mmCIF file of C-alpha atoms in Angstrom:
data_model
loop_
_atom_site.group_PDB
_atom_site.id
_atom_site.type_symbol
_atom_site.label_atom_id
_atom_site.label_comp_id
_atom_site.label_asym_id
_atom_site.label_seq_id
_atom_site.Cartn_x
_atom_site.Cartn_y
_atom_site.Cartn_z
ATOM 1 C CA UNK A 1 35.985 45.490 55.437
ATOM 2 C CA UNK A 2 36.857 45.072 51.750
ATOM 3 C CA UNK A 3 39.989 43.205 50.861
ATOM 4 C CA UNK A 4 41.092 45.796 48.309
ATOM 5 C CA UNK A 5 42.157 48.352 50.943
ATOM 6 C CA UNK A 6 45.556 49.751 51.599
ATOM 7 C CA UNK A 7 46.371 46.863 53.886
ATOM 8 C CA UNK A 8 47.137 44.584 50.936
ATOM 9 C CA UNK A 9 44.374 42.002 51.289
ATOM 10 C CA UNK A 10 44.127 38.988 53.570
ATOM 11 C CA UNK A 11 47.812 38.122 53.127
ATOM 12 C CA UNK A 12 48.962 41.417 54.751
ATOM 13 C CA UNK A 13 51.079 42.587 51.816
ATOM 14 C CA UNK A 14 50.625 45.394 49.290
ATOM 15 C CA UNK A 15 52.631 43.546 46.652
ATOM 16 C CA UNK A 16 50.586 41.465 44.283
ATOM 17 C CA UNK A 17 48.123 38.758 45.255
ATOM 18 C CA UNK A 18 50.737 36.594 46.980
ATOM 19 C CA UNK A 19 53.097 39.342 48.212
ATOM 20 C CA UNK A 20 55.615 38.798 45.382
ATOM 21 C CA UNK A 21 55.358 42.003 43.381
ATOM 22 C CA UNK A 22 53.532 45.224 42.816
ATOM 23 C CA UNK A 23 49.754 44.803 42.476
ATOM 24 C CA UNK A 24 48.083 46.456 39.461
ATOM 25 C CA UNK A 25 45.516 49.071 40.324
ATOM 26 C CA UNK A 26 42.088 48.528 38.736
ATOM 27 C CA UNK A 27 38.517 49.683 39.197
ATOM 28 C CA UNK A 28 37.247 49.355 42.715
ATOM 29 C CA UNK A 29 34.526 46.648 43.047
ATOM 30 C CA UNK A 30 31.159 47.791 44.446
ATOM 31 C CA UNK A 31 30.816 47.710 48.213
ATOM 32 C CA UNK A 32 28.434 44.914 49.299
ATOM 33 C CA UNK A 33 27.380 46.708 52.469
ATOM 34 C CA UNK A 34 26.492 49.805 50.470
ATOM 35 C CA UNK A 35 24.344 47.788 48.081
ATOM 36 C CA UNK A 36 22.428 46.166 50.950
ATOM 37 C CA UNK A 37 21.842 49.521 52.599
ATOM 38 C CA UNK A 38 20.435 50.995 49.399
ATOM 39 C CA UNK A 39 18.127 48.017 48.887
ATOM 40 C CA UNK A 40 16.744 48.343 52.400
ATOM 41 C CA UNK A 41 16.043 52.025 51.824
ATOM 42 C CA UNK A 42 14.088 51.306 48.656
ATOM 43 C CA UNK A 43 12.090 48.549 50.336
ATOM 44 C CA UNK A 44 11.065 50.871 53.224
ATOM 45 C CA UNK A 45 9.403 53.197 50.749
ATOM 46 C CA UNK A 46 6.889 50.461 49.736
ATOM 47 C CA UNK A 47 6.156 49.154 53.234
ATOM 48 C CA UNK A 48 3.632 50.757 55.555
ATOM 49 C CA UNK A 49 5.298 52.758 58.309
ATOM 50 C CA UNK A 50 8.561 52.935 56.395
ATOM 51 C CA UNK A 51 10.352 50.300 58.470
ATOM 52 C CA UNK A 52 10.990 46.535 58.243
ATOM 53 C CA UNK A 53 9.088 45.251 61.214
ATOM 54 C CA UNK A 54 7.827 41.738 61.850
ATOM 55 C CA UNK A 55 4.626 42.332 59.854
ATOM 56 C CA UNK A 56 6.457 43.710 56.861
ATOM 57 C CA UNK A 57 8.898 40.862 56.857
ATOM 58 C CA UNK A 58 6.019 38.373 56.948
ATOM 59 C CA UNK A 59 4.345 40.087 53.999
ATOM 60 C CA UNK A 60 7.601 39.998 52.120
ATOM 61 C CA UNK A 61 8.006 36.278 52.806
ATOM 62 C CA UNK A 62 4.410 35.564 51.743
ATOM 63 C CA UNK A 63 4.862 37.487 48.513
ATOM 64 C CA UNK A 64 8.056 35.622 47.761
ATOM 65 C CA UNK A 65 6.353 32.299 48.475
ATOM 66 C CA UNK A 66 3.413 33.212 46.234
ATOM 67 C CA UNK A 67 5.685 34.161 43.373
ATOM 68 C CA UNK A 68 7.674 30.980 43.878
ATOM 69 C CA UNK A 69 4.494 28.877 43.859
ATOM 70 C CA UNK A 70 3.084 30.523 40.728
ATOM 71 C CA UNK A 71 6.350 29.858 38.920
ATOM 72 C CA UNK A 72 5.337 26.186 38.663
ATOM 73 C CA UNK A 73 2.665 26.838 36.033
ATOM 74 C CA UNK A 74 3.734 26.053 32.477
ATOM 75 C CA UNK A 75 2.115 25.578 29.090
ATOM 76 C CA UNK A 76 2.657 22.698 26.649
ATOM 77 C CA UNK A 77 2.011 23.440 22.959
ATOM 78 C CA UNK A 78 -0.231 21.177 20.801
ATOM 79 C CA UNK A 79 2.725 19.445 19.125
ATOM 80 C CA UNK A 80 4.656 18.989 22.396
ATOM 81 C CA UNK A 81 4.653 16.719 25.413
ATOM 82 C CA UNK A 82 5.760 17.855 28.847
ATOM 83 C CA UNK A 83 8.351 15.832 30.757
ATOM 84 C CA UNK A 84 8.530 16.650 34.466
ATOM 85 C CA UNK A 85 11.851 16.100 36.274
ATOM 86 C CA UNK A 86 12.158 15.976 40.045
ATOM 87 C CA UNK A 87 15.681 16.840 41.098
ATOM 88 C CA UNK A 88 16.752 15.844 37.585
ATOM 89 C CA UNK A 89 14.933 12.465 37.561
ATOM 90 C CA UNK A 90 12.088 11.702 35.151
ATOM 91 C CA UNK A 91 8.780 11.293 37.031
ATOM 92 C CA UNK A 92 5.868 11.790 34.610
ATOM 93 C CA UNK A 93 4.581 13.011 31.254
ATOM 94 C CA UNK A 94 1.942 15.700 30.839
ATOM 95 C CA UNK A 95 -0.314 16.341 27.804
ATOM 96 C CA UNK A 96 -0.597 19.612 25.856
ATOM 97 C CA UNK A 97 -2.251 22.497 27.667
ATOM 98 C CA UNK A 98 -1.772 24.356 30.950
ATOM 99 C CA UNK A 99 -0.076 22.232 33.611
ATOM 100 C CA UNK A 100 1.675 22.606 36.947
ATOM 101 C CA UNK A 101 4.798 21.227 38.566
ATOM 102 C CA UNK A 102 6.469 21.934 41.859
ATOM 103 C CA UNK A 103 8.551 25.122 41.566
ATOM 104 C CA UNK A 104 12.239 25.114 40.833
ATOM 105 C CA UNK A 105 14.559 23.679 42.104
ATOM 106 C CA UNK A 106 12.292 20.818 43.209
ATOM 107 C CA UNK A 107 10.861 20.067 39.781
ATOM 108 C CA UNK A 108 11.570 21.278 36.274
ATOM 109 C CA UNK A 109 9.978 20.552 32.880
ATOM 110 C CA UNK A 110 11.152 19.775 29.349
ATOM 111 C CA UNK A 111 8.832 20.219 26.335
ATOM 112 C CA UNK A 112 10.141 18.314 23.287
ATOM 113 C CA UNK A 113 8.251 18.306 19.962
ATOM 114 C CA UNK A 114 7.052 14.770 20.612
ATOM 115 C CA UNK A 115 3.777 14.875 18.628
ATOM 116 C CA UNK A 116 5.272 16.237 15.427
ATOM 117 C CA UNK A 117 6.093 13.911 12.514
ATOM 118 C CA UNK A 118 9.698 14.515 11.472
ATOM 119 C CA UNK A 119 11.249 13.806 8.081
ATOM 120 C CA UNK A 120 14.843 12.903 7.251
ATOM 121 C CA UNK A 121 16.184 12.642 3.688
ATOM 122 C CA UNK A 122 19.016 10.208 2.929
ATOM 123 C CA UNK A 123 21.002 10.409 -0.294
ATOM 124 C CA UNK A 124 19.779 13.894 -1.168
ATOM 125 C CA UNK A 125 19.865 17.391 0.238
ATOM 126 C CA UNK A 126 16.839 19.649 -0.164
ATOM 127 C CA UNK A 127 17.857 23.307 -0.443
ATOM 128 C CA UNK A 128 15.273 26.070 -0.107
ATOM 129 C CA UNK A 129 16.216 29.215 -2.019
ATOM 130 C CA UNK A 130 14.018 32.302 -2.304
ATOM 131 C CA UNK A 131 15.262 32.998 -5.838
ATOM 132 C CA UNK A 132 15.654 29.525 -7.317
ATOM 133 C CA UNK A 133 13.003 27.826 -5.253
ATOM 134 C CA UNK A 134 13.311 24.276 -3.978
ATOM 135 C CA UNK A 135 16.316 22.387 -5.349
ATOM 136 C CA UNK A 136 17.543 18.853 -4.636
ATOM 137 C CA UNK A 137 21.228 18.010 -4.567
ATOM 138 C CA UNK A 138 22.419 14.438 -4.760
ATOM 139 C CA UNK A 139 24.758 13.039 -2.085
ATOM 140 C CA UNK A 140 26.598 10.078 -3.644
ATOM 141 C CA UNK A 141 28.369 9.171 -0.411
ATOM 142 C CA UNK A 142 24.961 8.332 1.084
ATOM 143 C CA UNK A 143 22.991 7.108 -1.941
ATOM 144 C CA UNK A 144 25.379 4.712 -3.747
ATOM 145 C CA UNK A 145 24.851 1.149 -2.503
ATOM 146 C CA UNK A 146 26.031 -2.333 -3.504
ATOM 147 C CA UNK A 147 23.379 -4.922 -4.404
ATOM 148 C CA UNK A 148 23.458 -8.657 -3.811
ATOM 149 C CA UNK A 149 24.485 -9.405 -7.428
ATOM 150 C CA UNK A 150 27.442 -6.995 -7.187
ATOM 151 C CA UNK A 151 25.851 -4.041 -8.963
ATOM 152 C CA UNK A 152 25.761 -0.432 -7.824
ATOM 153 C CA UNK A 153 22.457 1.370 -7.421
ATOM 154 C CA UNK A 154 21.676 4.999 -6.530
ATOM 155 C CA UNK A 155 18.956 5.095 -3.850
ATOM 156 C CA UNK A 156 17.382 8.281 -2.477
ATOM 157 C CA UNK A 157 14.743 7.835 0.219
ATOM 158 C CA UNK A 158 12.995 9.624 3.059
ATOM 159 C CA UNK A 159 12.104 8.463 6.575
ATOM 160 C CA UNK A 160 9.112 9.753 8.556
ATOM 161 C CA UNK A 161 9.401 9.320 12.312
ATOM 162 C CA UNK A 162 7.992 10.604 15.575
ATOM 163 C CA UNK A 163 8.342 10.071 19.300
ATOM 164 C CA UNK A 164 6.325 7.265 20.876
ATOM 165 C CA UNK A 165 3.570 8.392 23.196
ATOM 166 C CA UNK A 166 5.018 6.455 26.130
ATOM 167 C CA UNK A 167 8.643 6.850 25.090
ATOM 168 C CA UNK A 168 9.374 10.533 25.666
ATOM 169 C CA UNK A 169 11.637 9.723 28.603
ATOM 170 C CA UNK A 170 13.641 7.262 26.509
ATOM 171 C CA UNK A 171 13.809 9.794 23.682
ATOM 172 C CA UNK A 172 15.262 12.482 25.959
ATOM 173 C CA UNK A 173 17.679 10.439 28.064
ATOM 174 C CA UNK A 174 18.702 7.291 26.108
ATOM 175 C CA UNK A 175 19.981 8.891 22.893
ATOM 176 C CA UNK A 176 22.021 12.036 22.529
ATOM 177 C CA UNK A 177 21.321 13.098 18.913
ATOM 178 C CA UNK A 178 17.927 11.734 17.772
ATOM 179 C CA UNK A 179 18.064 12.975 14.173
ATOM 180 C CA UNK A 180 21.614 11.759 13.634
ATOM 181 C CA UNK A 181 20.736 8.387 15.161
ATOM 182 C CA UNK A 182 17.677 7.946 12.932
ATOM 183 C CA UNK A 183 19.654 8.905 9.836
ATOM 184 C CA UNK A 184 22.504 6.509 10.628
ATOM 185 C CA UNK A 185 20.102 3.646 11.352
ATOM 186 C CA UNK A 186 18.127 4.366 8.169
ATOM 187 C CA UNK A 187 21.215 4.336 5.943
ATOM 188 C CA UNK A 188 22.502 1.152 7.568
ATOM 189 C CA UNK A 189 19.139 -0.633 7.221
ATOM 190 C CA UNK A 190 18.767 0.375 3.573
ATOM 191 C CA UNK A 191 22.275 -0.847 2.732
ATOM 192 C CA UNK A 192 21.545 -4.179 4.425
ATOM 193 C CA UNK A 193 18.247 -4.698 2.554
ATOM 194 C CA UNK A 194 19.739 -3.652 -0.799
ATOM 195 C CA UNK A 195 22.743 -5.895 -0.187
ATOM 196 C CA UNK A 196 20.402 -8.910 0.104
ATOM 197 C CA UNK A 197 18.531 -8.114 -3.157
ATOM 198 C CA UNK A 198 19.327 -8.193 -6.870
ATOM 199 C CA UNK A 199 19.351 -5.021 -8.914
ATOM 200 C CA UNK A 200 16.499 -5.948 -11.267
ATOM 201 C CA UNK A 201 13.748 -6.306 -8.599
ATOM 202 C CA UNK A 202 15.010 -3.158 -6.883
ATOM 203 C CA UNK A 203 14.629 -1.093 -10.065
ATOM 204 C CA UNK A 204 11.274 -2.549 -11.130
ATOM 205 C CA UNK A 205 8.664 -4.095 -8.855
ATOM 206 C CA UNK A 206 10.141 -4.590 -5.387
ATOM 207 C CA UNK A 207 9.837 -1.007 -4.101
ATOM 208 C CA UNK A 208 7.036 -1.806 -1.655
ATOM 209 C CA UNK A 209 8.849 -4.829 -0.264
ATOM 210 C CA UNK A 210 12.047 -2.819 0.227
ATOM 211 C CA UNK A 211 10.219 -0.006 2.040
ATOM 212 C CA UNK A 212 8.515 -2.467 4.374
ATOM 213 C CA UNK A 213 11.729 -4.381 5.097
ATOM 214 C CA UNK A 214 13.702 -1.195 5.851
ATOM 215 C CA UNK A 215 10.972 0.123 8.151
ATOM 216 C CA UNK A 216 10.830 -3.120 10.141
ATOM 217 C CA UNK A 217 14.613 -3.336 10.433
ATOM 218 C CA UNK A 218 14.882 0.294 11.568
ATOM 219 C CA UNK A 219 12.167 -0.140 14.183
ATOM 220 C CA UNK A 220 13.832 -3.263 15.556
ATOM 221 C CA UNK A 221 17.195 -1.497 15.841
ATOM 222 C CA UNK A 222 15.783 1.649 17.470
ATOM 223 C CA UNK A 223 13.774 -0.413 19.959
ATOM 224 C CA UNK A 224 16.969 -2.276 20.835
ATOM 225 C CA UNK A 225 18.596 1.084 21.561
ATOM 226 C CA UNK A 226 15.625 2.114 23.739
ATOM 227 C CA UNK A 227 15.299 5.324 21.739
ATOM 228 C CA UNK A 228 11.547 5.889 22.165
ATOM 229 C CA UNK A 229 11.251 6.622 18.413
ATOM 230 C CA UNK A 230 8.599 5.192 16.103
ATOM 231 C CA UNK A 231 9.192 4.893 12.335
ATOM 232 C CA UNK A 232 5.930 5.702 10.578
ATOM 233 C CA UNK A 233 6.953 5.322 6.934
ATOM 234 C CA UNK A 234 9.877 4.803 4.572
ATOM 235 C CA UNK A 235 9.519 6.361 1.098
ATOM 236 C CA UNK A 236 11.794 5.535 -1.837
ATOM 237 C CA UNK A 237 12.223 8.755 -3.829
ATOM 238 C CA UNK A 238 14.602 7.633 -6.601
ATOM 239 C CA UNK A 239 16.096 4.262 -7.485
ATOM 240 C CA UNK A 240 18.399 4.417 -10.523
ATOM 241 C CA UNK A 241 21.727 3.037 -11.689
ATOM 242 C CA UNK A 242 24.711 5.366 -11.325
ATOM 243 C CA UNK A 243 24.663 8.360 -13.649
ATOM 244 C CA UNK A 244 27.692 7.058 -15.569
ATOM 245 C CA UNK A 245 25.813 3.995 -16.904
ATOM 246 C CA UNK A 246 22.178 5.098 -16.771
ATOM 247 C CA UNK A 247 21.867 5.510 -20.583
ATOM 248 C CA UNK A 248 23.093 1.970 -21.257
ATOM 249 C CA UNK A 249 20.850 0.636 -18.544
ATOM 250 C CA UNK A 250 17.813 2.325 -20.096
ATOM 251 C CA UNK A 251 18.623 0.651 -23.428
ATOM 252 C CA UNK A 252 18.692 -2.710 -21.667
ATOM 253 C CA UNK A 253 15.395 -1.917 -19.976
ATOM 254 C CA UNK A 254 13.828 -1.009 -23.340
ATOM 255 C CA UNK A 255 15.005 -4.315 -24.832
ATOM 256 C CA UNK A 256 13.545 -6.227 -21.900
ATOM 257 C CA UNK A 257 10.267 -4.352 -22.292
ATOM 258 C CA UNK A 258 10.144 -5.342 -25.988
ATOM 259 C CA UNK A 259 10.833 -8.943 -25.018
ATOM 260 C CA UNK A 260 8.029 -8.940 -22.458
ATOM 261 C CA UNK A 261 5.642 -7.371 -24.965
ATOM 262 C CA UNK A 262 6.448 -10.030 -27.592
ATOM 263 C CA UNK A 263 5.963 -12.765 -25.010
ATOM 264 C CA UNK A 264 2.623 -11.295 -23.971
ATOM 265 C CA UNK A 265 1.443 -11.099 -27.582
ATOM 266 C CA UNK A 266 2.471 -14.715 -28.184
ATOM 267 C CA UNK A 267 0.711 -15.801 -25.025
ATOM 268 C CA UNK A 268 -2.420 -13.906 -26.084
ATOM 269 C CA UNK A 269 -2.395 -15.619 -29.487
ATOM 270 C CA UNK A 270 -1.922 -19.011 -27.855
ATOM 271 C CA UNK A 271 -4.762 -18.302 -25.432
ATOM 272 C CA UNK A 272 -7.042 -17.574 -28.385
ATOM 273 C CA UNK A 273 -6.001 -20.332 -30.837
ATOM 274 C CA UNK A 274 -5.605 -23.256 -28.464
ATOM 275 C CA UNK A 275 -9.154 -23.028 -27.013
ATOM 276 C CA UNK A 276 -10.594 -22.764 -30.545
ATOM 277 C CA UNK A 277 -8.692 -25.881 -31.660
ATOM 278 C CA UNK A 278 -9.767 -27.729 -28.553
ATOM 279 C CA UNK A 279 -13.373 -26.694 -29.160
ATOM 280 C CA UNK A 280 -13.302 -27.928 -32.734
ATOM 281 C CA UNK A 281 -11.731 -31.213 -31.682
ATOM 282 C CA UNK A 282 -14.392 -31.666 -29.011
ATOM 283 C CA UNK A 283 -17.105 -30.867 -31.576
ATOM 284 C CA UNK A 284 -15.764 -33.470 -34.055
ATOM 285 C CA UNK A 285 -15.461 -36.038 -31.264
ATOM 286 C CA UNK A 286 -19.034 -35.423 -30.122
ATOM 287 C CA UNK A 287 -20.354 -35.642 -33.706
ATOM 288 C CA UNK A 288 -18.543 -38.958 -34.227
ATOM 289 C CA UNK A 289 -19.905 -40.316 -30.976
ATOM 290 C CA UNK A 290 -23.431 -39.211 -31.956
ATOM 291 C CA UNK A 291 -23.110 -40.880 -35.380
ATOM 292 C CA UNK A 292 -21.882 -44.033 -33.741
ATOM 293 C CA UNK A 293 -24.762 -44.045 -31.290
ATOM 294 C CA UNK A 294 -27.259 -43.411 -34.108
ATOM 295 C CA UNK A 295 -25.839 -46.178 -36.350
ATOM 296 C CA UNK A 296 -25.740 -48.679 -33.512
ATOM 297 C CA UNK A 297 -29.286 -47.787 -32.509
ATOM 298 C CA UNK A 298 -30.572 -48.152 -36.087
ATOM 299 C CA UNK A 299 -28.807 -51.496 -36.463
ATOM 300 C CA UNK A 300 -30.265 -52.737 -33.195
ATOM 301 C CA UNK A 301 -33.693 -51.498 -34.252
ATOM 302 C CA UNK A 302 -33.444 -53.215 -37.645
ATOM 303 C CA UNK A 303 -32.386 -56.480 -36.111
ATOM 304 C CA UNK A 304 -35.125 -56.274 -33.511
ATOM 305 C CA UNK A 305 -37.720 -55.571 -36.187
ATOM 306 C CA UNK A 306 -36.416 -58.457 -38.297
ATOM 307 C CA UNK A 307 -36.614 -60.802 -35.318
ATOM 308 C CA UNK A 308 -40.186 -59.758 -34.629
ATOM 309 C CA UNK A 309 -41.206 -60.287 -38.270
ATOM 310 C CA UNK A 310 -39.435 -63.614 -38.274
ATOM 311 C CA UNK A 311 -41.343 -64.696 -35.179
ATOM 312 C CA UNK A 312 -44.630 -63.773 -36.819
ATOM 313 C CA UNK A 313 -43.550 -65.458 -40.014
ATOM 314 C CA UNK A 314 -42.968 -68.726 -38.200
ATOM 315 C CA UNK A 315 -46.470 -68.570 -36.729
ATOM 316 C CA UNK A 316 -48.279 -67.745 -40.045
ATOM 317 C CA UNK A 317 -45.979 -67.894 -43.040
ATOM 318 C CA UNK A 318 -48.597 -67.229 -45.764
ATOM 319 C CA UNK A 319 -50.170 -64.263 -44.019
ATOM 320 C CA UNK A 320 -46.815 -62.829 -43.115
ATOM 321 C CA UNK A 321 -45.497 -63.263 -46.617
ATOM 322 C CA UNK A 322 -48.589 -61.551 -48.078
ATOM 323 C CA UNK A 323 -48.293 -58.663 -45.582
ATOM 324 C CA UNK A 324 -44.616 -58.224 -46.316
ATOM 325 C CA UNK A 325 -45.341 -58.196 -50.034
ATOM 326 C CA UNK A 326 -48.057 -55.585 -49.686
ATOM 327 C CA UNK A 327 -45.929 -53.381 -47.399
ATOM 328 C CA UNK A 328 -43.025 -53.617 -49.818
ATOM 329 C CA UNK A 329 -45.185 -52.735 -52.827
ATOM 330 C CA UNK A 330 -46.727 -49.831 -50.884
ATOM 331 C CA UNK A 331 -43.287 -48.504 -50.014
ATOM 332 C CA UNK A 332 -42.101 -48.828 -53.602
ATOM 333 C CA UNK A 333 -45.085 -47.285 -55.373
ATOM 334 C CA UNK A 334 -45.929 -44.624 -52.794
ATOM 335 C CA UNK A 335 -43.875 -42.049 -54.663
ATOM 336 C CA UNK A 336 -45.018 -42.848 -58.239
ATOM 337 C CA UNK A 337 -47.732 -41.111 -60.233
ATOM 338 C CA UNK A 338 -49.469 -44.301 -61.314
ATOM 339 C CA UNK A 339 -52.799 -45.863 -60.504
ATOM 340 C CA UNK A 340 -53.107 -49.626 -60.719
ATOM 341 C CA UNK A 341 -56.553 -51.186 -60.807
ATOM 342 C CA UNK A 342 -57.211 -54.776 -60.164
ATOM 343 C CA UNK A 343 -59.678 -56.071 -62.699
ATOM 344 C CA UNK A 344 -60.560 -58.904 -60.438
ATOM 345 C CA UNK A 345 -60.059 -61.496 -63.183
ATOM 346 C CA UNK A 346 -62.887 -60.134 -65.383
ATOM 347 C CA UNK A 347 -62.383 -58.899 -68.894
ATOM 348 C CA UNK A 348 -63.847 -55.447 -68.483
ATOM 349 C CA UNK A 349 -61.426 -52.588 -69.011
ATOM 350 C CA UNK A 350 -61.211 -48.989 -67.906
ATOM 351 C CA UNK A 351 -62.818 -46.246 -69.892
ATOM 352 C CA UNK A 352 -59.942 -44.704 -71.904
ATOM 353 C CA UNK A 353 -60.965 -41.076 -71.491
ATOM 354 C CA UNK A 354 -61.414 -41.220 -67.730
ATOM 355 C CA UNK A 355 -59.018 -38.611 -66.143
ATOM 356 C CA UNK A 356 -57.484 -41.009 -63.706
ATOM 357 C CA UNK A 357 -54.511 -38.758 -62.927
ATOM 358 C CA UNK A 358 -56.782 -36.094 -61.505
ATOM 359 C CA UNK A 359 -57.975 -38.447 -58.791
ATOM 360 C CA UNK A 360 -54.652 -38.210 -56.982
ATOM 361 C CA UNK A 361 -54.440 -34.423 -57.011
ATOM 362 C CA UNK A 362 -55.863 -32.410 -54.162
ATOM 363 C CA UNK A 363 -59.140 -30.769 -54.880
ATOM 364 C CA UNK A 364 -59.356 -26.991 -54.731
ATOM 365 C CA UNK A 365 -62.444 -25.008 -53.921
ATOM 366 C CA UNK A 366 -64.144 -23.525 -57.011
ATOM 367 C CA UNK A 367 -63.483 -19.851 -57.427
ATOM 368 C CA UNK A 368 -66.552 -17.623 -57.243
ATOM 369 C CA UNK A 369 -66.681 -15.182 -60.135
ATOM 370 C CA UNK A 370 -66.570 -11.549 -59.094
ATOM 371 C CA UNK A 371 -70.010 -9.913 -58.859
ATOM 372 C CA UNK A 372 -70.580 -6.812 -60.817
ATOM 373 C CA UNK A 373 -72.848 -4.155 -59.542
ATOM 374 C CA UNK A 374 -76.070 -3.194 -61.349
ATOM 375 C CA UNK A 375 -79.869 -3.189 -61.152
ATOM 376 C CA UNK A 376 -82.142 -5.947 -62.124
#
């Protein structure tokens, strides 16, 4: 019998819920017995014979069991991984596709976007507007960092991350806010790396080293947390001095660029002139050494020749003296245009009109006069 009857409920009083005052009248709740009776009437219409016998009850139980069993089928999307829980405890991971788990409440499934690469921006806020398009707003509270030489630098960077293939359980149960955790770890790691570096390498050529160091530090920290997150890449988007001093800093950078260019030009000139001077010095040294070798060799040859002549002279002085005289006279008169005839001690002379000079000239073949054509 319902408790909202005139008897006043289970406490036997018509005054309020605890018998201390008048109870407010409200809408009468539906009668549970009436609802059950109506449900039984509707069920009899679909059963054969119109009554709930043993066979009908068995069919009803089988249908309920079939529906309960089919409720365990689930689908995992291509960018998801299925995590099966048995009474709330992690038991296994399932790949994308159609899968099955024991029906609720025995097992349940979670499908996080574990295969998707996520991106988090630090130091900037990307705003998508249909009218203005894609705009980027700077966040100084995240991007301004202190370097190791006590300078301030404005760093905007992005972090690409995803869930490890075997770390979906850690990702779901060890950390509460994955994106917030990754962002906090990324900002902390970047501040630590920048704090160990000077401003000049950060602004010029150390971008790759900074990205690698931040990625390794982030991965170490997240693995220590047991987050199940893998950092795939760290990208530096903008590295500049603060906006208040950026013009002065650019002037300093231009002056340093001019200095480096002048140094490179001087080094290029030195690289060209110094090898030429060294080559000329080596050439002069080699020529002097060759002249020395030639002079020494000629002197040794002259002395050797003199010693040989002297040895022959000691053996036959008259013959050697005559040969030396003739060789000397031959060497002296070989270039003169004179002919000397030995009369042999007789008084005969040379015919005056004899063309003696022509004897020393080379003879040329007589030229054949050109033949003219004609008959005999």
